[in-house]
Amino acid sequence: MSRDQSPRGGRLAIVGLGPGGPGWRTAEASALLAGASDLVGYGTYLDMVEDQPAGQVRHRSDNREEGERAAAALDLAAQGRAVALVSSGDPGVFAMAAAVMEQLDRPDRPAAWEAVEVVVSPGVSAAQAAAARVGAPLGHDFAVISLSDNLKPWAVVESRLAAAAGADFVLALYNPVSRHRPWQLGHALAVIGHHRSPGTPVVVARDVGRPAEQVAVVALGDLAPEAVDMRTILVVGSSTTTRVRVPGFKEPGVYTPRRYPGGPSGLRE
Amino acid sequence: MSRDQSPRGGRLAIVGLGPGGPGWRTAEASALLAGASDLVGYGTYLDMVEDQPAGQVRHRSDNREEGERAAAALDLAAQGRAVALVSSGDPGVFAMAAAVMEQLDRPDRPAAWEAVEVVVSPGVSAAQAAAARVGAPLGHDFAVISLSDNLKPWAVVESRLAAAAGADFVLALYNPVSRHRPWQLGHALAVIGHHRSPGTPVVVARDVGRPAEQVAVVALGDLAPEAVDMRTILVVGSSTTTRVRVPGFKEPGVYTPRRYPGGPSGLRE
């Protein structure tokens, strides 16, 4: 996985920072950040990269216009720069990797981009970090769903929630609310509530891995949508997800057993 | 995220190695491995940890009996050792974190385990690594499903596949086959085939991040179950997942757009 730090035609590395500081960052991501001539990203994410080598240029953007940001990063790389386009978590999960691919899929894709070497460097996602803090809620089949209806119809969100909850998946919910999407989480919890008991454990994780981290486990029936903001992700248990007392944890943990009711005794692998 | 390297009562760190070598490993995982007095794990995973500090003891097990392995690791930690129980990928995804939680949830849990400090250290999962190699197939809602019916009824696997495929999730399929589960993948593909066109891109990823890595994108209709083994994971596209030519990639890439048909134009966040 070694990368040439200064390819001839320029490079665009789409880099996952992991959920917070450098502890949950991969060695490859750290090397790509250190070797970049230019970092491009949402300002909050750029601030998560502590070390800035001499001469490295940082291009800060706001959290909208991901398409424009992706195109700008490709343009920079086409000029021969070694660009790192940063995402929090995993760039492949509701983040910048798809935004770059969308630009590359444009019918009017600039010829200058052909010389760029594109690489995607994965990272630990926020849902995985939240899960680690409380035990193993993602230990069995799970679905990862963005509640944002900015780019998909809300009916699709609801139908996916109903299908996944009905089939008893654990649910990892990204982008639960935003300033412009105030009511969606309440509707989502109503859909889920048709398939889950009010006592189902829900992991409410805000700023996981950052100094302001807050992780709590609450019962589905007690979850107040107004207590959730856009920096929070939720992990809603399946019917088998259960609390467990874990030595060394301040709060009770949560896990989803590998065994499912009615299953064989295992040990055939 | 700093960890005391030698806690008084012993420590059990459940550590994700990431998908392959040290490049995709987090700094926290590497520090926990270096600071451990004892590594416990499946032999193949222990071999992925190159550096062995002087005095570190390695306890190799085979790939079965995860419960016994978890209990043995807790016993070692209860003796005051700094134990790292290793998983490939993320220990929270179909791996050892749930196995440890199951042991901690036993009614006859040994009193000696109370003094242990348990921590879970997340890692990049195999599905994320496979996705990074080809672009961004997990860029939109996805479901992660183990096809193993060792511990859950096959009917549950099929109902989850049908629900997730029917709701147009991208599907990441773990444990697609094993020596004792030869027919399950064919049945799974038949279920998925009711909801997807034969041209749907499928990422077939074997040993991602390891020297023998093989990653290919094939059409769903061309996927031969007998070409898949237990070291392979599959990512089956949704109806919107599409191929894209990526500069620097040897083979065509694959991504799932963030936009879904019928959705608004976005940019409200």
XYZ file of C-alpha atoms in Angstrom:
538
model
C 0.000 0.000 0.000
C 2.958 2.325 -0.332
C 2.220 5.338 -2.488
C 4.552 7.380 -4.590
C 4.526 10.716 -2.778
C 4.905 12.862 -5.915
C 3.539 11.190 -9.054
C 4.281 12.936 -12.323
C 0.699 13.733 -13.343
C -0.509 14.674 -9.919
C -2.416 12.607 -7.431
C -5.766 12.842 -5.739
C -5.896 10.792 -2.543
C -9.355 10.648 -0.996
C -8.376 10.158 2.617
C -10.415 8.996 5.597
C -9.305 10.646 8.827
C -11.196 8.167 10.948
C -13.674 9.450 13.512
C -11.458 11.808 15.483
C -7.846 12.370 16.310
C -4.834 10.459 15.018
C -5.391 7.415 17.272
C -8.104 5.991 15.039
C -6.359 7.004 11.815
C -4.624 4.445 9.596
C -0.911 4.581 8.879
C -1.688 4.972 5.173
C -3.942 7.967 5.810
C -1.308 9.634 8.001
C 1.364 9.074 5.334
C -0.870 10.483 2.580
C -1.640 13.567 4.676
C 2.035 14.126 5.487
C 3.039 13.690 1.832
C 0.383 15.966 0.358
C 1.276 19.322 -1.170
C -2.369 20.376 -0.752
C -5.148 19.421 1.647
C -8.702 20.073 0.496
C -11.706 19.703 2.767
C -14.375 20.998 5.049
C -12.669 23.303 7.549
C -13.716 21.270 10.586
C -12.049 18.179 9.110
C -8.871 20.030 8.141
C -8.606 21.178 11.759
C -8.481 17.487 12.776
C -5.140 17.153 10.954
C -2.684 18.492 13.524
C 0.614 18.290 11.668
C 1.139 20.656 8.772
C 4.417 20.066 6.878
C 6.255 23.160 5.673
C 4.854 24.367 2.365
C 1.633 22.359 2.541
C -1.338 24.435 1.367
C -4.742 23.999 2.972
C -7.895 24.747 0.999
C -10.841 25.118 3.365
C -14.420 24.812 2.196
C -17.763 24.792 3.939
C -19.807 21.612 4.340
C -21.925 22.092 1.217
C -21.072 21.894 -2.463
C -19.292 18.565 -2.235
C -19.355 18.297 -6.013
C -17.538 21.590 -6.454
C -15.023 20.591 -3.802
C -14.360 17.291 -5.585
C -13.912 19.031 -8.941
C -11.562 21.608 -7.397
C -9.459 18.811 -5.900
C -9.271 17.062 -9.295
C -8.273 20.342 -10.948
C -5.472 20.847 -8.417
C -4.209 17.297 -8.938
C -4.325 17.826 -12.711
C -1.859 20.676 -12.179
C 0.610 18.117 -10.834
C -0.084 18.642 -7.135
C -0.249 15.826 -4.579
C -3.719 16.489 -3.218
C -5.364 14.907 -0.184
C -9.119 15.401 -0.126
C -10.104 14.678 3.464
C -13.239 13.164 4.925
C -14.010 12.413 8.515
C -14.539 8.692 9.115
C -14.428 6.632 5.918
C -14.533 8.628 2.655
C -16.407 5.679 1.138
C -19.373 5.931 3.526
C -21.658 8.909 2.786
C -18.627 11.021 2.035
C -16.228 12.394 -0.528
C -15.301 9.241 -2.488
C -18.747 9.070 -4.123
C -18.642 12.831 -4.759
C -15.357 12.410 -6.670
C -16.708 9.430 -8.625
C -19.744 11.511 -9.597
C -17.410 14.163 -11.030
C -15.420 11.505 -12.894
C -18.706 10.182 -14.326
C -19.644 13.559 -15.848
C -20.104 13.465 -19.632
C -18.092 16.718 -19.835
C -15.233 15.451 -17.672
C -12.159 17.625 -18.373
C -9.396 15.968 -20.367
C -6.839 17.317 -17.886
C -8.131 14.906 -15.232
C -6.958 11.870 -17.248
C -3.381 12.277 -15.966
C -4.371 12.216 -12.301
C -3.759 9.141 -10.162
C -6.810 8.655 -7.942
C -6.585 6.576 -4.766
C -9.136 6.003 -2.015
C -7.766 5.437 1.485
C -10.397 3.932 3.790
C -10.970 4.847 7.422
C -12.817 3.731 10.515
C -16.376 5.074 10.262
C -18.246 6.927 12.989
C -20.638 3.999 13.439
C -17.753 1.603 14.056
C -16.178 3.970 16.569
C -19.470 4.412 18.400
C -19.906 0.642 18.454
C -16.432 0.146 19.913
C -17.174 2.542 22.762
C -20.155 0.503 23.963
C -19.181 -3.094 23.102
C -20.386 -4.766 19.935
C -23.824 -3.561 18.757
C -22.779 -4.166 15.112
C -21.758 -7.733 15.902
C -24.451 -9.131 13.652
C -26.211 -8.125 10.399
C -26.714 -4.358 10.176
C -27.878 -1.674 7.757
C -26.305 1.758 7.352
C -28.793 4.431 6.324
C -28.546 8.185 5.822
C -31.684 9.972 6.988
C -30.903 12.930 4.733
C -33.530 13.540 2.076
C -31.444 16.228 0.403
C -30.677 13.913 -2.522
C -33.202 11.077 -2.199
C -36.965 11.165 -1.698
C -38.081 10.801 1.910
C -40.307 7.908 0.792
C -37.142 5.962 -0.095
C -35.702 6.618 3.367
C -38.894 5.394 5.011
C -39.166 2.298 2.826
C -35.563 1.355 3.585
C -36.065 1.906 7.303
C -39.201 -0.243 7.244
C -37.498 -3.023 5.271
C -34.381 -3.090 7.434
C -36.267 -2.802 10.715
C -38.785 -5.422 9.582
C -35.995 -7.866 8.741
C -34.498 -7.249 12.206
C -31.252 -5.611 11.133
C -29.354 -3.425 13.555
C -29.632 0.104 12.110
C -26.817 2.644 11.944
C -28.402 6.011 11.182
C -26.276 8.811 9.701
C -27.261 12.463 9.247
C -30.211 12.101 11.632
C -31.123 15.810 11.624
C -29.957 19.161 10.340
C -31.183 22.728 10.500
C -33.211 22.167 7.343
C -34.385 18.653 8.252
C -36.007 19.004 11.663
C -38.877 16.491 11.473
C -37.312 13.532 9.659
C -35.835 11.779 12.713
C -39.178 11.710 14.504
C -40.787 10.096 11.465
C -37.931 7.615 11.190
C -38.260 6.610 14.839
C -42.001 6.102 14.321
C -41.297 3.714 11.431
C -38.726 1.823 13.483
C -41.096 1.732 16.458
C -43.504 -0.445 14.472
C -40.867 -3.193 14.459
C -38.998 -2.757 17.776
C -39.941 -2.754 21.426
C -39.590 0.541 23.357
C -36.820 -1.024 25.431
C -34.536 -1.586 22.418
C -31.088 -0.132 23.177
C -30.058 2.839 21.028
C -26.485 4.126 21.003
C -26.459 7.916 20.754
C -22.947 8.986 19.797
C -21.863 12.583 19.299
C -18.356 13.651 18.242
C -16.947 10.149 18.821
C -13.179 10.204 19.174
C -13.066 13.977 19.593
C -12.549 15.920 22.824
C -16.271 16.681 23.141
C -17.277 13.002 22.709
C -20.602 12.005 24.256
C -21.809 8.417 23.972
C -24.934 7.191 25.708
C -27.211 4.173 25.489
C -30.913 4.978 25.811
C -34.108 3.001 25.302
C -35.800 3.542 21.944
C -38.959 4.667 23.733
C -37.014 7.328 25.636
C -35.129 8.788 22.677
C -36.059 12.453 22.179
C -35.390 13.545 18.583
C -34.719 17.108 19.773
C -31.740 15.836 21.799
C -30.045 14.700 18.561
C -28.059 16.992 16.281
C -26.212 16.660 12.996
C -22.953 15.633 14.688
C -24.652 12.614 16.205
C -25.051 9.139 14.807
C -27.469 6.533 16.161
C -27.190 2.758 16.339
C -30.586 1.148 16.950
C -30.456 -2.446 18.169
C -32.161 -5.452 16.619
C -34.558 -7.642 18.605
C -31.562 -9.566 19.981
C -29.348 -6.577 20.898
C -28.916 -6.517 24.634
C -27.205 -4.685 27.452
C -24.224 -6.245 29.200
C -22.082 -5.167 32.124
C -18.512 -4.792 30.835
C -15.627 -4.573 33.327
C -13.832 -1.262 32.829
C -16.790 0.473 31.146
C -18.355 3.344 33.100
C -21.780 2.659 31.607
C -23.452 -0.637 30.680
C -22.364 -1.944 27.307
C -24.466 -3.186 24.406
C -23.941 -6.054 22.001
C -25.730 -8.031 19.336
C -25.152 -11.784 19.766
C -23.882 -13.799 16.843
C -26.490 -16.468 17.567
C -30.052 -15.898 16.345
C -33.121 -17.644 17.822
C -33.839 -20.895 16.001
C -30.311 -21.206 14.654
C -28.130 -24.307 14.846
C -25.482 -24.666 17.515
C -22.696 -23.601 15.199
C -19.106 -24.830 15.129
C -19.232 -26.214 11.592
C -16.955 -23.670 9.903
C -7.628 7.538 23.376
C -4.403 6.871 25.250
C -4.417 3.596 27.146
C -2.492 2.681 30.230
C -0.182 -0.024 28.924
C -0.137 -2.043 32.159
C -3.311 -1.627 34.187
C -3.304 -3.149 37.661
C -6.052 -5.705 37.154
C -5.073 -6.699 33.680
C -6.478 -5.511 30.406
C -8.253 -7.143 27.510
C -7.989 -5.052 24.350
C -10.069 -6.417 21.489
C -8.042 -5.119 18.579
C -8.910 -4.746 14.903
C -5.915 -5.282 12.649
C -7.676 -3.793 9.656
C -7.879 -5.788 6.444
C -4.230 -6.564 5.866
C -0.825 -5.243 6.732
C 0.044 -2.273 8.930
C -0.896 0.374 6.320
C -4.604 0.073 7.013
C -4.117 -0.353 10.784
C -4.938 2.450 13.210
C -2.314 4.037 15.434
C -4.289 2.900 18.496
C -4.322 -0.721 17.303
C -0.581 -0.674 16.630
C 0.095 0.794 20.090
C -2.115 -1.805 21.799
C -0.357 -4.622 19.925
C 3.089 -3.255 20.815
C 2.119 -2.820 24.468
C 0.532 -6.231 24.946
C 2.181 -8.898 27.079
C 0.061 -11.507 25.307
C -1.529 -11.741 21.870
C -4.439 -14.145 21.484
C -5.981 -14.991 18.133
C -6.464 -17.147 15.116
C -2.994 -18.059 13.828
C -3.501 -16.466 10.432
C -4.302 -13.133 12.100
C -1.367 -13.330 14.519
C 0.907 -13.804 11.507
C -0.339 -10.410 10.231
C 1.319 -8.725 13.231
C 4.937 -8.430 12.115
C 6.602 -6.877 15.149
C 6.915 -9.019 18.241
C 8.352 -7.140 21.235
C 10.737 -9.100 23.443
C 8.853 -11.165 25.991
C 5.483 -10.960 24.240
C 3.693 -14.310 24.288
C 1.532 -15.387 21.370
C -1.362 -17.770 21.890
C -2.464 -19.252 18.586
C -5.861 -20.829 18.085
C -7.728 -22.179 15.121
C -10.637 -20.314 13.549
C -13.380 -22.092 15.495
C -14.315 -21.967 19.145
C -14.460 -18.203 19.327
C -16.228 -18.426 22.668
C -13.432 -20.481 24.216
C -10.860 -18.097 22.753
C -12.681 -15.102 24.269
C -12.916 -16.794 27.665
C -9.233 -17.739 27.563
C -8.317 -14.130 26.783
C -10.432 -12.896 29.714
C -8.784 -15.472 31.990
C -5.318 -14.275 30.953
C -6.274 -10.646 31.556
C -7.687 -11.582 34.959
C -4.203 -12.832 35.845
C -2.949 -9.264 35.357
C -1.692 -9.632 31.807
C -2.090 -6.962 29.116
C -3.876 -9.055 26.508
C -4.614 -8.109 22.915
C -7.260 -10.331 21.335
C -6.853 -9.782 17.622
C -9.383 -9.797 14.806
C -8.851 -9.107 11.156
C -10.762 -6.043 9.979
C -13.000 -4.563 12.671
C -13.507 -6.706 15.788
C -16.999 -5.218 16.054
C -18.159 -6.584 12.678
C -18.814 -10.354 12.706
C -15.771 -10.834 14.902
C -14.346 -11.161 18.377
C -15.954 -8.189 20.171
C -19.375 -9.876 20.177
C -17.761 -13.175 21.223
C -16.226 -11.459 24.284
C -19.522 -9.726 25.130
C -21.274 -13.115 24.971
C -18.807 -14.458 27.533
C -19.332 -11.405 29.747
C -23.100 -11.994 29.502
C -22.842 -15.563 30.856
C -24.822 -16.113 34.061
C -21.813 -17.998 35.465
C -19.308 -15.293 34.580
C -16.199 -15.793 36.740
C -15.692 -13.249 39.511
C -12.026 -12.928 38.503
C -13.063 -11.158 35.308
C -14.444 -8.161 37.272
C -10.950 -6.661 37.671
C -10.228 -6.682 33.933
C -10.330 -3.458 31.919
C -11.982 -4.239 28.576
C -11.471 -1.967 25.586
C -12.558 -2.387 21.969
C -10.303 -0.835 19.335
C -12.068 -0.522 15.968
C -10.564 -1.177 12.566
C -11.224 -0.737 8.875
C -13.431 -3.635 7.770
C -12.848 -5.841 4.726
C -15.902 -4.384 2.988
C -14.571 -0.843 3.360
C -11.160 -1.865 2.034
C -12.724 -3.629 -0.946
C -14.840 -0.540 -1.606
C -11.782 1.732 -1.513
C -10.017 -0.399 -4.125
C -12.794 0.084 -6.684
C -14.122 3.578 -5.912
C -17.188 4.097 -3.743
C -19.745 1.281 -3.994
C -20.750 1.888 -0.339
C -21.342 5.584 -1.021
C -25.036 5.236 -0.281
C -27.260 3.163 2.021
C -25.949 -0.389 2.447
C -26.581 -3.557 4.436
C -23.903 -5.830 5.860
C -24.971 -9.470 6.043
C -23.193 -12.671 7.026
C -24.274 -15.606 4.873
C -23.194 -18.063 7.556
C -26.038 -20.143 8.901
C -23.856 -21.686 11.585
C -25.588 -19.630 14.282
C -28.747 -18.330 12.617
C -31.404 -20.163 10.602
C -30.941 -19.982 6.837
C -34.497 -18.646 6.595
C -33.370 -15.536 8.491
C -30.495 -15.028 6.054
C -32.853 -15.307 3.096
C -35.463 -12.986 4.603
C -32.801 -10.357 5.325
C -31.376 -10.647 1.824
C -34.847 -10.280 0.318
C -35.691 -7.276 2.486
C -32.412 -5.467 1.841
C -32.348 -6.245 -1.876
C -36.020 -5.319 -2.204
C -35.383 -1.935 -0.559
C -32.497 -1.367 -2.982
C -29.654 -1.364 -0.459
C -26.133 -2.078 -1.609
C -25.268 -5.448 -0.021
C -21.942 -6.328 1.602
C -21.877 -10.104 2.014
C -19.525 -11.683 4.553
C -18.724 -15.383 4.962
C -20.173 -16.232 1.544
C -19.102 -19.880 1.577
C -17.135 -22.386 3.620
C -16.274 -26.043 3.380
C -19.449 -26.905 5.281
C -21.671 -24.308 3.564
C -21.311 -25.012 -0.148
C -24.821 -24.203 -1.453
C -25.788 -21.083 0.492
C -24.196 -18.516 -1.822
C -26.078 -19.857 -4.856
C -29.356 -19.563 -2.961
C -28.446 -16.057 -1.807
C -27.670 -14.943 -5.348
C -30.998 -16.344 -6.509
C -32.818 -14.266 -3.882
C -30.878 -11.152 -4.858
C -31.496 -11.868 -8.550
C -35.226 -11.356 -8.006
C -34.515 -7.697 -7.229
C -31.484 -6.805 -9.368
C -30.672 -6.868 -13.059
C -28.018 -9.343 -14.274
C -25.760 -6.414 -15.163
C -25.535 -5.174 -11.552
C -21.859 -4.680 -10.617
C -20.542 -7.030 -7.916
C -17.188 -6.439 -6.240
C -15.452 -9.761 -5.576
C -12.628 -9.110 -3.126
C -10.283 -11.765 -1.816
C -7.509 -11.143 0.716
C -7.851 -7.354 0.386
C -4.759 -5.564 1.648
C -2.695 -8.756 1.755
C -0.017 -9.826 -0.716
C -2.401 -12.226 -2.472
C -5.108 -9.567 -2.923
C -7.515 -10.131 -5.816
C -10.273 -7.610 -6.486
C -12.551 -7.836 -9.502
C -15.842 -6.321 -10.584
C -18.180 -8.767 -12.323
C -21.795 -8.620 -13.444
C -24.247 -10.283 -11.076
C -25.403 -12.582 -13.863
C -21.834 -13.759 -14.475
C -20.911 -14.464 -10.850
C -20.080 -18.139 -10.384
C -20.553 -19.196 -6.746
C -17.842 -21.832 -7.121
C -15.303 -19.061 -7.829
C -15.899 -17.634 -4.333
C -14.227 -18.930 -1.177
C -14.328 -18.131 2.513
C -11.596 -15.473 2.232
C -13.735 -13.495 -0.210
C -16.288 -10.821 0.493
C -18.824 -9.564 -2.017
C -20.340 -6.122 -2.499
C -23.474 -6.268 -4.647
C -24.590 -2.946 -6.101
C -27.985 -1.318 -5.769
C -30.053 -0.333 -8.826
C -28.076 2.939 -9.012
C -24.567 1.503 -8.571
C -22.642 2.080 -11.763
C -19.256 1.615 -13.376
C -16.955 4.601 -13.858
C -13.569 5.027 -15.472
C -11.167 6.263 -12.765
C -7.792 7.733 -13.781
C -5.052 5.651 -12.196
C -7.205 2.538 -11.732
C -6.219 -0.484 -13.808
C -9.811 -1.700 -14.006
C -13.071 0.259 -14.239
C -14.265 1.537 -10.890
C -17.696 1.284 -9.289
C -19.675 3.745 -7.225
C -23.113 4.323 -5.815
C -24.289 7.909 -6.381
C -25.520 9.946 -3.451
C -28.474 11.108 -5.512
C -31.467 8.756 -5.834
C -34.053 8.980 -8.626
C -36.907 11.259 -7.657
C -34.932 13.078 -4.988
C -34.662 16.833 -4.580
C -31.699 18.734 -5.941
C -29.985 18.883 -2.554
C -27.864 21.698 -1.167
C -30.123 22.423 1.788
C -27.825 21.120 4.567
